[in-house]
mmCIF file of C-alpha atoms in Angstrom:
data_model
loop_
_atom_site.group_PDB
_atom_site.id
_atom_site.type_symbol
_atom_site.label_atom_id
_atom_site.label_comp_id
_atom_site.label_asym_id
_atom_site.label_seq_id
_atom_site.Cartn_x
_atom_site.Cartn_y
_atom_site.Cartn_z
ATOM 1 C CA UNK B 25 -194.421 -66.531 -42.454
ATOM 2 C CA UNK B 26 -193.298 -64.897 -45.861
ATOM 3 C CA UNK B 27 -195.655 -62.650 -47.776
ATOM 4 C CA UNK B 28 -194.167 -63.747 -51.065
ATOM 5 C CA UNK B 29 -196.707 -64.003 -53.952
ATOM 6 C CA UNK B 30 -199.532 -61.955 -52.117
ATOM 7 C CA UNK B 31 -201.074 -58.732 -53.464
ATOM 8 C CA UNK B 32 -201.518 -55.810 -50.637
ATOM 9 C CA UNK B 33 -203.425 -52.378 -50.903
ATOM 10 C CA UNK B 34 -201.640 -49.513 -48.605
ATOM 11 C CA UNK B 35 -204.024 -46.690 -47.976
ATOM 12 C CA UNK B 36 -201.884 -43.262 -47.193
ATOM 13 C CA UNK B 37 -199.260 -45.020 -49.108
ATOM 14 C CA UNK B 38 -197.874 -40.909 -49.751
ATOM 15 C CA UNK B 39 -197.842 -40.259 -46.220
ATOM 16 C CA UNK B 40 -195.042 -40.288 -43.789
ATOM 17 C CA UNK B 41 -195.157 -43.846 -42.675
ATOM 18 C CA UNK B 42 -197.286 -45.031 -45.864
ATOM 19 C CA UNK B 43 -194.059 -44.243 -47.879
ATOM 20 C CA UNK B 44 -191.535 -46.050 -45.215
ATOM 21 C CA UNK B 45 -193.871 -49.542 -45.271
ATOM 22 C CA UNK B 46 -193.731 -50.048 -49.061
ATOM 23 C CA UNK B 47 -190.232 -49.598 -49.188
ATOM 24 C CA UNK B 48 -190.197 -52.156 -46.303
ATOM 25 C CA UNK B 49 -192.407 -54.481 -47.892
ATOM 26 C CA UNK B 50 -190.394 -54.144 -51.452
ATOM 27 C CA UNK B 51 -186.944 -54.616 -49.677
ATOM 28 C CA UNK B 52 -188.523 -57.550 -47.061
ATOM 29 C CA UNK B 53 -191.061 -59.496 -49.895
ATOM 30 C CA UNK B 54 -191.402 -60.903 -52.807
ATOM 31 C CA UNK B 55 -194.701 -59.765 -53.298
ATOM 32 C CA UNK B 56 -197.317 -59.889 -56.553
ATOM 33 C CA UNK B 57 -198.260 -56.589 -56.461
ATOM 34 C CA UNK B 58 -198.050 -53.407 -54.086
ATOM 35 C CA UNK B 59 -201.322 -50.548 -54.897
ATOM 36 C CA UNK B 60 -200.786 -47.503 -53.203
ATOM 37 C CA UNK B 61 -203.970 -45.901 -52.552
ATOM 38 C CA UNK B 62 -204.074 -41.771 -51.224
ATOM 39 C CA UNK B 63 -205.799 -38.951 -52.621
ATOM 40 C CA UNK B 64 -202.448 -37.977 -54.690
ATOM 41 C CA UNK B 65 -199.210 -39.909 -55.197
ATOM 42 C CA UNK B 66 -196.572 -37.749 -56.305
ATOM 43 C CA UNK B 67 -194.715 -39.345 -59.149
ATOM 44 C CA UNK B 68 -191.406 -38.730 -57.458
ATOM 45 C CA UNK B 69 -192.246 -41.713 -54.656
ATOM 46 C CA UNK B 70 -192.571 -44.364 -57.707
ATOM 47 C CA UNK B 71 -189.036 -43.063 -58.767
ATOM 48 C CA UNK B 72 -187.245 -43.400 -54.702
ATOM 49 C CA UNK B 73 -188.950 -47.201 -55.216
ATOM 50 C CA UNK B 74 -187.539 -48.086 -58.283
ATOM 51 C CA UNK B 75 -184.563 -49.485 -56.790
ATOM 52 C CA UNK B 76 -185.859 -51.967 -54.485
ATOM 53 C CA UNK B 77 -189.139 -52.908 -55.985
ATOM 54 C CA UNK B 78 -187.602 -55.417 -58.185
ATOM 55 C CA UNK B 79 -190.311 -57.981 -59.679
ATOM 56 C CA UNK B 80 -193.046 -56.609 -57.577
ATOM 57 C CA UNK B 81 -195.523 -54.585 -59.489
ATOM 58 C CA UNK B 82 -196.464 -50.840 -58.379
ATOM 59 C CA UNK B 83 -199.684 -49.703 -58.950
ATOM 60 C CA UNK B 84 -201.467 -46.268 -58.111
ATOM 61 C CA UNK B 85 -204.631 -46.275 -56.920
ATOM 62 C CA UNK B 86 -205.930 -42.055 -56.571
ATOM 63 C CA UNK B 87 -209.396 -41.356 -54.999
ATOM 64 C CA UNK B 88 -211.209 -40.428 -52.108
ATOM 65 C CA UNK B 89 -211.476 -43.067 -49.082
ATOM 66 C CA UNK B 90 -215.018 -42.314 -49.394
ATOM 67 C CA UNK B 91 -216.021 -43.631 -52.243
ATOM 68 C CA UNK B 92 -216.959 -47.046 -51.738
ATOM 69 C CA UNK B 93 -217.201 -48.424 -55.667
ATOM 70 C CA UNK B 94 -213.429 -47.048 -55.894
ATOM 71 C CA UNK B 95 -212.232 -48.810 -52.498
ATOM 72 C CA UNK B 96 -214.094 -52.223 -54.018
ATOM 73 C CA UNK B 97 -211.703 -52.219 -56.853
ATOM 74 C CA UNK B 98 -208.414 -51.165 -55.207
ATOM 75 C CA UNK B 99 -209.623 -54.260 -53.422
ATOM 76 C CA UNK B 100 -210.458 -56.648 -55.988
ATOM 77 C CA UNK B 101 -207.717 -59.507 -55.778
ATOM 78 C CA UNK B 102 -205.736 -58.507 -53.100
ATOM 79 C CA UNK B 103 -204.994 -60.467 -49.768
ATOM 80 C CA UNK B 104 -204.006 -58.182 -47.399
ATOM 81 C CA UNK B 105 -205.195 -53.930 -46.547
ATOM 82 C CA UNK B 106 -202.815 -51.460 -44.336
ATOM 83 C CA UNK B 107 -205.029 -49.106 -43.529
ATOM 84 C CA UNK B 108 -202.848 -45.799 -42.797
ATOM 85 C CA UNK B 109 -204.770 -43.427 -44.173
ATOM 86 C CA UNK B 110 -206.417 -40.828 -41.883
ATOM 87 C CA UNK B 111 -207.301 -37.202 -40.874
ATOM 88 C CA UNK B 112 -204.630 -36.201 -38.109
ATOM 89 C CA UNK B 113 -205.753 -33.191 -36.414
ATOM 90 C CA UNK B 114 -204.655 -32.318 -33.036
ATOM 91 C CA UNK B 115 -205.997 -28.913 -32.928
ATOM 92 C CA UNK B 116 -209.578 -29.657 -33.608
ATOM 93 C CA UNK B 117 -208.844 -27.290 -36.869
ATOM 94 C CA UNK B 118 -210.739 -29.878 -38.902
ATOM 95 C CA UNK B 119 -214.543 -29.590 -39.379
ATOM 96 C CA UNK B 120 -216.010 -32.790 -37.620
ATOM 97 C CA UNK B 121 -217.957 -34.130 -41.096
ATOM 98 C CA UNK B 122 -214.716 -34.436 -42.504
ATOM 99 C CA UNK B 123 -212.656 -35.405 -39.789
ATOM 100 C CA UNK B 124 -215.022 -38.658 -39.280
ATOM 101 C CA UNK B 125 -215.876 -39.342 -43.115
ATOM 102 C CA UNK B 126 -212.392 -39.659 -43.712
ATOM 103 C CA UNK B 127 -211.360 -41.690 -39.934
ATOM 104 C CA UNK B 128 -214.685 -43.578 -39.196
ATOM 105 C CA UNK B 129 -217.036 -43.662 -42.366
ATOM 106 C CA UNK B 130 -213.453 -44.056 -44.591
ATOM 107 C CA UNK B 131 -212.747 -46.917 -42.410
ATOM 108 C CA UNK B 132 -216.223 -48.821 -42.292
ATOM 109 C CA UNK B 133 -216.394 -48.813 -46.007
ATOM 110 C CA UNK B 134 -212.816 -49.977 -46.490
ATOM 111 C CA UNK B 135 -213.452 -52.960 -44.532
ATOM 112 C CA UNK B 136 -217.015 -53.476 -46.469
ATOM 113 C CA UNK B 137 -214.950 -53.553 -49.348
ATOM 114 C CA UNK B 138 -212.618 -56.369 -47.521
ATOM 115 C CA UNK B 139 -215.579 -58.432 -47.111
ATOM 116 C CA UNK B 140 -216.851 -58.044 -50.367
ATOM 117 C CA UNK B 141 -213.677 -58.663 -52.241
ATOM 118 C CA UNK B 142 -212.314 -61.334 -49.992
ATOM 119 C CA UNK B 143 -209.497 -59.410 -48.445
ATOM 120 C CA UNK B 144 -207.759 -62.222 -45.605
ATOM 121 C CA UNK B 145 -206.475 -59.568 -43.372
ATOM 122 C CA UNK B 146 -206.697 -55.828 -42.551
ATOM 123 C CA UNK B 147 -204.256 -54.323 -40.338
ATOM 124 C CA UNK B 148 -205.373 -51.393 -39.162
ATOM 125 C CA UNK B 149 -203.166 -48.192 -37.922
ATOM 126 C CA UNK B 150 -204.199 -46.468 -34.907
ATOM 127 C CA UNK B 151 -202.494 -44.059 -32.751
ATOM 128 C CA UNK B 152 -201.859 -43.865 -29.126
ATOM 129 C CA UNK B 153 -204.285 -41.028 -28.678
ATOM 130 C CA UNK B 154 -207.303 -43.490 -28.415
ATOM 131 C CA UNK B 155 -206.042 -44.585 -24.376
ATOM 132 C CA UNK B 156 -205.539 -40.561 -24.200
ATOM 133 C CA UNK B 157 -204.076 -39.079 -21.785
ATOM 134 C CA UNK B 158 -207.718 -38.049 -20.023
ATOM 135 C CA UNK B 159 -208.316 -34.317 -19.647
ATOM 136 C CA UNK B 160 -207.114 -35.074 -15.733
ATOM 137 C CA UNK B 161 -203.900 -35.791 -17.010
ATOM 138 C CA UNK B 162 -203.520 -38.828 -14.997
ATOM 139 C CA UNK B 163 -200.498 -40.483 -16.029
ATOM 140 C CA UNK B 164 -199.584 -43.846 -17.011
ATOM 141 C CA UNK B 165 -195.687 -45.034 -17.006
ATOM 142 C CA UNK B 166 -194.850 -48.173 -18.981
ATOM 143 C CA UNK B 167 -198.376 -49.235 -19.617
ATOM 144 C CA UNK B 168 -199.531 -52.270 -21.123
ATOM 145 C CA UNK B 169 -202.924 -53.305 -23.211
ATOM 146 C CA UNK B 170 -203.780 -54.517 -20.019
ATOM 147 C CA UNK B 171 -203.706 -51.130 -18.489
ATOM 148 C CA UNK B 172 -207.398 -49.968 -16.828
ATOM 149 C CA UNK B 173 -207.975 -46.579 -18.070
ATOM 150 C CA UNK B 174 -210.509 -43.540 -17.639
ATOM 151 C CA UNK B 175 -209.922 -42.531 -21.423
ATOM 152 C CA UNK B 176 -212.692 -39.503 -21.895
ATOM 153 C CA UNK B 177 -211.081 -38.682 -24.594
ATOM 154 C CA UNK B 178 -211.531 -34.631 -26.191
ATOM 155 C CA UNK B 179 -210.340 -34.429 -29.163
ATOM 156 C CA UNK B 180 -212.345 -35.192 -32.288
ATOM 157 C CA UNK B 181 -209.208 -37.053 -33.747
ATOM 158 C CA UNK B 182 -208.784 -39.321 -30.878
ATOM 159 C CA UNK B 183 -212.761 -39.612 -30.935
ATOM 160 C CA UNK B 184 -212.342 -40.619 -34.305
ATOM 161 C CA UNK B 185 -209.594 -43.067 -34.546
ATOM 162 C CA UNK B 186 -211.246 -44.701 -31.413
ATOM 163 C CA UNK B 187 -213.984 -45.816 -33.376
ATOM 164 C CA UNK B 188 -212.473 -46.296 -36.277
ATOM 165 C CA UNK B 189 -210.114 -49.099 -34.550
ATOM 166 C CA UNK B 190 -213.205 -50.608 -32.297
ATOM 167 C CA UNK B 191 -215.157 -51.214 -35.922
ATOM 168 C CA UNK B 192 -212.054 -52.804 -37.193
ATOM 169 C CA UNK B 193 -211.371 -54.978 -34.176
ATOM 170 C CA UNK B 194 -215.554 -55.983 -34.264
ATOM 171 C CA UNK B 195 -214.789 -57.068 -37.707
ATOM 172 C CA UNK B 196 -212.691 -59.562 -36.975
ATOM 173 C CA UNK B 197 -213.826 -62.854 -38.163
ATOM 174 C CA UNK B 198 -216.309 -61.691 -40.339
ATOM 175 C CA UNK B 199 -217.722 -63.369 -43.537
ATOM 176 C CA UNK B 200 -216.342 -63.296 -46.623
ATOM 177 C CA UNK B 201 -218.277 -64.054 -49.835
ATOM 178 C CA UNK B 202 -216.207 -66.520 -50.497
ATOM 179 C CA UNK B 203 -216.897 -68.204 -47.123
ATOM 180 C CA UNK B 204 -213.530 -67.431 -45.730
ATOM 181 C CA UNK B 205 -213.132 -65.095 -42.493
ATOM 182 C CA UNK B 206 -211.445 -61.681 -42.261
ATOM 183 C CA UNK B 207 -208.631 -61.259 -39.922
ATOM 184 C CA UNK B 208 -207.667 -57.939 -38.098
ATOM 185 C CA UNK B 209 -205.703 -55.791 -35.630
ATOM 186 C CA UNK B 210 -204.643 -52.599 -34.756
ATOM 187 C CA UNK B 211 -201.488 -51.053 -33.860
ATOM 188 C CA UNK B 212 -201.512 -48.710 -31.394
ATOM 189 C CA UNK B 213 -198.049 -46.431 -32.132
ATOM 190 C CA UNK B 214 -196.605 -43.867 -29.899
ATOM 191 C CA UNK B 215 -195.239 -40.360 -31.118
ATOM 192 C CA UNK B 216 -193.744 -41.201 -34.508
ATOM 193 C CA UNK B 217 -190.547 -39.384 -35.560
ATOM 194 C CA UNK B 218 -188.270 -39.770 -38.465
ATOM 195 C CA UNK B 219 -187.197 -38.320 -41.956
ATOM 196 C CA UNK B 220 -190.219 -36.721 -43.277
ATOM 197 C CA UNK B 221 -191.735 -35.680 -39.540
ATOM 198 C CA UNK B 222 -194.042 -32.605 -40.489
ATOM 199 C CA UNK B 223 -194.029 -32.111 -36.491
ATOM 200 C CA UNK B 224 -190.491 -32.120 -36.361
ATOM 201 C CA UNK B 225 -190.120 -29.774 -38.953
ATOM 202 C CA UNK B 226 -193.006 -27.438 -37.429
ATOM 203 C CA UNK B 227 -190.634 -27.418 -34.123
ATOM 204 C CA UNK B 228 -187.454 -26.622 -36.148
ATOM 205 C CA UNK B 229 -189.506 -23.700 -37.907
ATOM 206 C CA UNK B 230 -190.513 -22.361 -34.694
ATOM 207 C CA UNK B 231 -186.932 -22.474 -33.296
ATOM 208 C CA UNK B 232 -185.358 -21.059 -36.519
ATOM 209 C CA UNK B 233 -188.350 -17.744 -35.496
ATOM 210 C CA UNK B 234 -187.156 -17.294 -31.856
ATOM 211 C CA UNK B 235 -183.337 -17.284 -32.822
ATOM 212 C CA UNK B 236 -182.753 -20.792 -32.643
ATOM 213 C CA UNK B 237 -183.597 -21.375 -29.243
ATOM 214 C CA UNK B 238 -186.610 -24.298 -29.045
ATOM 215 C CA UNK B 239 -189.688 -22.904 -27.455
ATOM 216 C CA UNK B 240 -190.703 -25.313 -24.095
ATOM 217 C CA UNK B 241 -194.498 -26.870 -24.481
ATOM 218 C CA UNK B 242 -193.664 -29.895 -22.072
ATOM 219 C CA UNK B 243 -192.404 -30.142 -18.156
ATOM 220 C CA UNK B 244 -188.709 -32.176 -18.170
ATOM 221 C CA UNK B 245 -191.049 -34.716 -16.180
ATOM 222 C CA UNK B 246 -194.006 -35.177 -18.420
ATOM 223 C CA UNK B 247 -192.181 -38.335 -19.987
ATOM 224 C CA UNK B 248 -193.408 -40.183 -23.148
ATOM 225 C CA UNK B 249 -191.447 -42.710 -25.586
ATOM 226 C CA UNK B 250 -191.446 -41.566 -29.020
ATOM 227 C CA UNK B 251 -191.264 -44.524 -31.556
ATOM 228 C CA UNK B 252 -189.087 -44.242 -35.065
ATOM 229 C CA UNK B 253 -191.124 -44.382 -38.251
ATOM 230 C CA UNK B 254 -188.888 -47.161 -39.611
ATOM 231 C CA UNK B 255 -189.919 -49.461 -36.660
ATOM 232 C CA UNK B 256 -193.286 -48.707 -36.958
ATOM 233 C CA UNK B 257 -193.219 -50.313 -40.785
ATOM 234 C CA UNK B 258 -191.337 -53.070 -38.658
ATOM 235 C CA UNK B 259 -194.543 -53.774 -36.684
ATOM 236 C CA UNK B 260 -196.957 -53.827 -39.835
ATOM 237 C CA UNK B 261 -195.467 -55.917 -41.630
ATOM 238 C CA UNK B 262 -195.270 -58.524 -38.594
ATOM 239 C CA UNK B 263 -198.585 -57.848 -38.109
ATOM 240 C CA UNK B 264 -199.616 -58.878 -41.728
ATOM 241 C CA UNK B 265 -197.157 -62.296 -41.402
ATOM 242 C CA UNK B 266 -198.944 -62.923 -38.280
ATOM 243 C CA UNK B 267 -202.090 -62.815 -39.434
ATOM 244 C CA UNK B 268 -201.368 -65.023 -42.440
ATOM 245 C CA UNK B 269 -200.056 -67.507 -40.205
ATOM 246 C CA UNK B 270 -203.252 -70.310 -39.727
ATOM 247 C CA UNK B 271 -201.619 -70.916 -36.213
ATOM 248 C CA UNK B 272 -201.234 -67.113 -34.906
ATOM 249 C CA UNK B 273 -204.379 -65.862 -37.374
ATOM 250 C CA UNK B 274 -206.619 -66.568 -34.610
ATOM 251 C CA UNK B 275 -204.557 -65.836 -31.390
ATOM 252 C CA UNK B 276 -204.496 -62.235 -32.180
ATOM 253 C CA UNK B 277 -207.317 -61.712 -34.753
ATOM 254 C CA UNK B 278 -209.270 -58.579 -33.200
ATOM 255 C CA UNK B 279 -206.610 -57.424 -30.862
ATOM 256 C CA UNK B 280 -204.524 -54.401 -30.187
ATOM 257 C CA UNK B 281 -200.725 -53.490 -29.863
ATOM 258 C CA UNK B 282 -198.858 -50.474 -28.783
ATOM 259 C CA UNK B 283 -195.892 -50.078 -30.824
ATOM 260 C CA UNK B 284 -192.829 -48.307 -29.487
ATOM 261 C CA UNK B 285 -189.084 -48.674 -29.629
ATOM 262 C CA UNK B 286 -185.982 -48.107 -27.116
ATOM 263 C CA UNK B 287 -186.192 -44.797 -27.820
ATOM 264 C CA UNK B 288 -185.427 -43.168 -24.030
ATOM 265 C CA UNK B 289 -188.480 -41.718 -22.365
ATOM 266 C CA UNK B 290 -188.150 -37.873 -22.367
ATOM 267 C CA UNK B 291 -190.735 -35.286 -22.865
ATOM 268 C CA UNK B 292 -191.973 -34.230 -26.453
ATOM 269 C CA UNK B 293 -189.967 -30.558 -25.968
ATOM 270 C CA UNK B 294 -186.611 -32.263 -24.727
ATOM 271 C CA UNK B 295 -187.385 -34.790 -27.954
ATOM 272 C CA UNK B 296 -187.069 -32.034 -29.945
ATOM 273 C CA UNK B 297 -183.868 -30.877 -28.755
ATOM 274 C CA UNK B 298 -182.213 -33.823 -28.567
ATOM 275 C CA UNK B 299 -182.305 -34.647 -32.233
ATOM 276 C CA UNK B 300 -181.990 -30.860 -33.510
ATOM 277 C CA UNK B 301 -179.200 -29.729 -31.093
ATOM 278 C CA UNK B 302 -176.461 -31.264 -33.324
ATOM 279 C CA UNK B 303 -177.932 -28.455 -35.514
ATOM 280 C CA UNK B 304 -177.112 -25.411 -33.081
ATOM 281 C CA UNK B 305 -180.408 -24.751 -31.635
ATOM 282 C CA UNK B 306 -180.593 -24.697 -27.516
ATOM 283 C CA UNK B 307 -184.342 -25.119 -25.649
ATOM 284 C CA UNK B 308 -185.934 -23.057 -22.923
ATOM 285 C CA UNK B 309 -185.311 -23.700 -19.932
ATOM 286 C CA UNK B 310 -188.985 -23.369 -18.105
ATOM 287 C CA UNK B 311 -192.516 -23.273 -20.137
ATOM 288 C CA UNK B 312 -193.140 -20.149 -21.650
ATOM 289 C CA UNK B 313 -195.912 -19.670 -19.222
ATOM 290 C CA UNK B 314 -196.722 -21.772 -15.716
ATOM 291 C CA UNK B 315 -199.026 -24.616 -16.250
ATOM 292 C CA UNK B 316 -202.116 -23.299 -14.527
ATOM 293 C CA UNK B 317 -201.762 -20.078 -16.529
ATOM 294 C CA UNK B 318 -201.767 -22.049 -19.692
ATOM 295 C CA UNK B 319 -204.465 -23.600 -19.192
ATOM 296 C CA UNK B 320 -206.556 -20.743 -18.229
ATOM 297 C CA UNK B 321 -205.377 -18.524 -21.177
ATOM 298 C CA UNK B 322 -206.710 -21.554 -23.626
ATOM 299 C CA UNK B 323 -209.826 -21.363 -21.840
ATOM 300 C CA UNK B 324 -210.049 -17.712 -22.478
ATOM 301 C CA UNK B 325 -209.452 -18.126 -26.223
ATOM 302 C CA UNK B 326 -211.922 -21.637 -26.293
ATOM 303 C CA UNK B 327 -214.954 -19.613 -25.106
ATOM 304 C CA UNK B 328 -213.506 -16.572 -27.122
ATOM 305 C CA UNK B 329 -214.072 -18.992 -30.270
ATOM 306 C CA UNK B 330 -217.174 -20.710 -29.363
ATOM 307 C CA UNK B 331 -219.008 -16.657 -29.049
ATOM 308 C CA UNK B 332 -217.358 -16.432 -32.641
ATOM 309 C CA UNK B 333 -218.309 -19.627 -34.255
ATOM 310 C CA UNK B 334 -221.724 -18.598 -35.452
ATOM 311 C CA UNK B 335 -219.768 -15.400 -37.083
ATOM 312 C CA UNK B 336 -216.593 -16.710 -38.478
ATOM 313 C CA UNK B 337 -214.352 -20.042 -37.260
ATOM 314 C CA UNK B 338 -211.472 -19.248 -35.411
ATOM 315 C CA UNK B 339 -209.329 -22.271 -34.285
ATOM 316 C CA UNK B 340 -207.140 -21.578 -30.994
ATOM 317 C CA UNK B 341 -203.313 -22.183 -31.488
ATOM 318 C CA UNK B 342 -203.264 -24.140 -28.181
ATOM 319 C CA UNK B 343 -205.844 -26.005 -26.421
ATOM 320 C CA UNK B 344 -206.474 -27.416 -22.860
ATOM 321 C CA UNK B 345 -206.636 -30.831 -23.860
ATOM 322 C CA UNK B 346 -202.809 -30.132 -25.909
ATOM 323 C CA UNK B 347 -201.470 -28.792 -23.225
ATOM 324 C CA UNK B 348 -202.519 -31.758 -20.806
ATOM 325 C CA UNK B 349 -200.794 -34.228 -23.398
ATOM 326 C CA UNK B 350 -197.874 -32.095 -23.973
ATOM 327 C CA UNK B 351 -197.360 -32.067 -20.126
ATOM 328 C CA UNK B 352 -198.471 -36.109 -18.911
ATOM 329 C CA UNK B 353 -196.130 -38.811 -18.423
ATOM 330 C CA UNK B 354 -197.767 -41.431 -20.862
ATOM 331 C CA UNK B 355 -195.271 -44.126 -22.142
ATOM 332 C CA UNK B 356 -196.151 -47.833 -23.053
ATOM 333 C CA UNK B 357 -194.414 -50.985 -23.112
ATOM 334 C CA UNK B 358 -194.155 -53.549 -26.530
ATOM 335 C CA UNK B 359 -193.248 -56.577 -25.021
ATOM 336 C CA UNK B 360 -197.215 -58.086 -26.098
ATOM 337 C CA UNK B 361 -195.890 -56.868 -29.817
ATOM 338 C CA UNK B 362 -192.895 -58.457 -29.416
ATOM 339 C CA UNK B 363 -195.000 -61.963 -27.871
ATOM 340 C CA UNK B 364 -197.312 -62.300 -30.329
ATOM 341 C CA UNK B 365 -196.709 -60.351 -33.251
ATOM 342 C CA UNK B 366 -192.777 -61.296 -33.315
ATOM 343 C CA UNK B 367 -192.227 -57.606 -33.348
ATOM 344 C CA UNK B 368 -188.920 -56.715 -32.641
ATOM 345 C CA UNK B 369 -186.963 -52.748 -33.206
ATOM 346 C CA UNK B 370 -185.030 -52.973 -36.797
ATOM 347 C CA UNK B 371 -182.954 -49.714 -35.794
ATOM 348 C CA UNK B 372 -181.740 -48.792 -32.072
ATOM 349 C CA UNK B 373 -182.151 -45.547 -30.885
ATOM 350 C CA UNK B 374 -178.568 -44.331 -32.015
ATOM 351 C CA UNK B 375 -179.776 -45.121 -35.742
ATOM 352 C CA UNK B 376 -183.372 -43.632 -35.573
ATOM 353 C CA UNK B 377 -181.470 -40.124 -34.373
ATOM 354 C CA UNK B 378 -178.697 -40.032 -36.455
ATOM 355 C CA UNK B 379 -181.288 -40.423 -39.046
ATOM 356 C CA UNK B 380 -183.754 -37.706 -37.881
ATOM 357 C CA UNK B 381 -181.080 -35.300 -37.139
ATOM 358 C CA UNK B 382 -179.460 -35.873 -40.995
ATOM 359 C CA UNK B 383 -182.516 -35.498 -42.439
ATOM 360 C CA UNK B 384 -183.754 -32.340 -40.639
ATOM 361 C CA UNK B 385 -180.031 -30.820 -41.233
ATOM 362 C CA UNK B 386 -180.921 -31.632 -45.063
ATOM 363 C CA UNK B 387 -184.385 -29.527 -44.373
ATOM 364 C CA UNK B 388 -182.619 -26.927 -42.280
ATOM 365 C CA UNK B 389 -181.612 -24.404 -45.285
ATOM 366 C CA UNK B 390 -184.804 -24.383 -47.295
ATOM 367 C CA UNK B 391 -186.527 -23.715 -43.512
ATOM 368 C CA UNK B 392 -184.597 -21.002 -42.805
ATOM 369 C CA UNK B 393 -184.695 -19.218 -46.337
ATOM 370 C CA UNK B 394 -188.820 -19.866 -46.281
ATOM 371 C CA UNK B 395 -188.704 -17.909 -43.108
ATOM 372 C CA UNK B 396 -186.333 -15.256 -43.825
ATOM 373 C CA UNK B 397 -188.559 -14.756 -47.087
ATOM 374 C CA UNK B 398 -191.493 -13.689 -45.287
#
């Protein structure tokens, strides 16, 4: 089902994947229009675009995803709403009012702008942090959306983005004013890498610090399955053809999808060295500290910031519930993607590295002379 003709709004359309689905939408479609909506859209994205955007028209939409009156009319015509945008925050650095304005309260009035302004379908970007892993780190291999689950999630973000996808999925069918219904999913992606990874270039900073040798966060055995940016914008825009389908609209109207790739299951720290050890940097061998002593020196500093917190806000480098993820085998299958969205990888795993590990050799010089300036 083609796209062609239909007007979309992407919110986080300056973001790392919000920047890899238009140009995926401009090379795939024929669409009306394209309105990128994010807090700031540097002018230099509208320039990378004007190659492939051909009749489609680009429009900018800056504001907060707040502000409902501004949401209404980055609405107003349009068909179809990736919601991207969001707070990601896995250190709990982010003060909770604007953590969940932005994830939840962003998100409920987005989708009250949907119904006002007869939006069809809202596809809705989630992470895989809303099934956890659970502060037990019990681990799941090759789970499903089928998989039973004790979630008790910790972190605010996951708290957040939980909600945020249950409203959108509770949405589903919906009134319109019109009198048509709204249609919606989520995606549920794994660890997403690629060109324009801030995590990735975090790592490579750290590296570059302790003479090019990777520092070790996760056990060799604590496998996950990362998931390349550019098939993530893959799954979207299947998502948004399925739900314009009248045959498939209703078959997976308010469902869920875990998005990954063939990307082999390793841990996050071996991840890291596999794409940046074309680039001359080796990894530790064991963690930097046993497990059990991790966890009990981010205790220490947890209780050392809660004393603080009526005195000044002091946000631990590394948490418990961090070090649980970084060290819990939690990987996830696509095949119910692939069934009923038609998802199905654009670029193997040899493509999505040689394409990380070019970019971040691009990135390499200006990381190493930011460093060596300090």
């Amino acid at each position: 089902m083609s796209l062609q003709g239909e007007v979309c709004v992407v919110t986080g359309a300056g973001g790392f994947l919000g920047k890899r689905l238009v140009k995926l939408l401009l090379e795939e479609e024929k669409m009306a229009e394209i309105r990128l909506l994010d807090k700031q859209i540097q002018p230099q994205l509208l320039h990378t675009l004007a190659d492939c955007r051909g009749d489609t028209k680009l429009s900018v939409f800056e504001g907060d995803i707040r502000d409902g009156d501004f949401l209404r009319k980055s609405c107003r015509g349009a068909s179809i709403v990736f919601h991207i945008a969001s707070i990601i925050d896995v250190h709990d650095a982010v003060e909770y009012s604007e953590i969940y304005g932005v994830n939840v309260r962003g998100t409920q009035l987005l989708l009250e702008a949907c119904l006002q302004e007869n939006v069809a379908s809202f596809i809705y970007t989630s992470t895989i942090e809303v099934m956890g892993p659970n502060s037990n780190g019990d681990p799941i291999i090759n789970g499903s959306e089928d998989t039973v689950y004790d979630c008790s999630l910790k972190f605010i973000y996951s708290k957040t983005k939980k909600e945020a996808e249950q409203r959108t999925l509770q949405a589903h069918s919906e009134v319109l004013q019109n009198g048509g219904r709204l249609a919606t999913c989520a995606l549920r992606p794994m660890y997403i890498y690629g060109e324009g990874c801030r995590f990735l270039l975090g790592h490579m900073g750290d590296g570059i610090r302790n003479n090019n040798v990777l520092y070790r966060m996760s056990r060799p055995e604590a496998l996950v399955n990362p998931v390349y940016v550019g098939n993530v914008a893959v799954a979207h825009l299947q998502a948004a053809r399925s739900l314009k389908d009248p045959e498939r609209r209703n078959a997976i109207g308010g469902k869920f999808y875990f998005i990954c790739d063939d990307t082999p299951h390793v841990s996050y720290s071996d991840f890291n060295h596999i794409v940046m050890s074309p680039l001359g940097f080796s990894i530790q061998e064991k963690l930097m500290y046993p497990l059990f002593l991790l966890h009990i020196i981010c205790f220490i500093m947890e209780v050392v910031s809660v004393i603080l917190r009526p005195f000044i806000r002091i946000v631990p480098p590394l948490k418990r519930q961090l070090v649980t993820m970084l060290n819990t085998s939690f990987s996830f299958s696509y095949q119910k993607a692939k069934r009923d969205l038609g998802y199905f990888p654009k670029y193997t795993w040899e493509e999505a590295r040689k394409r990380t590990t070019e970019w971040l050799a691009s990135e390499l010089p200006n990381e190493r002379e930011k460093i060596s300036a300090k």
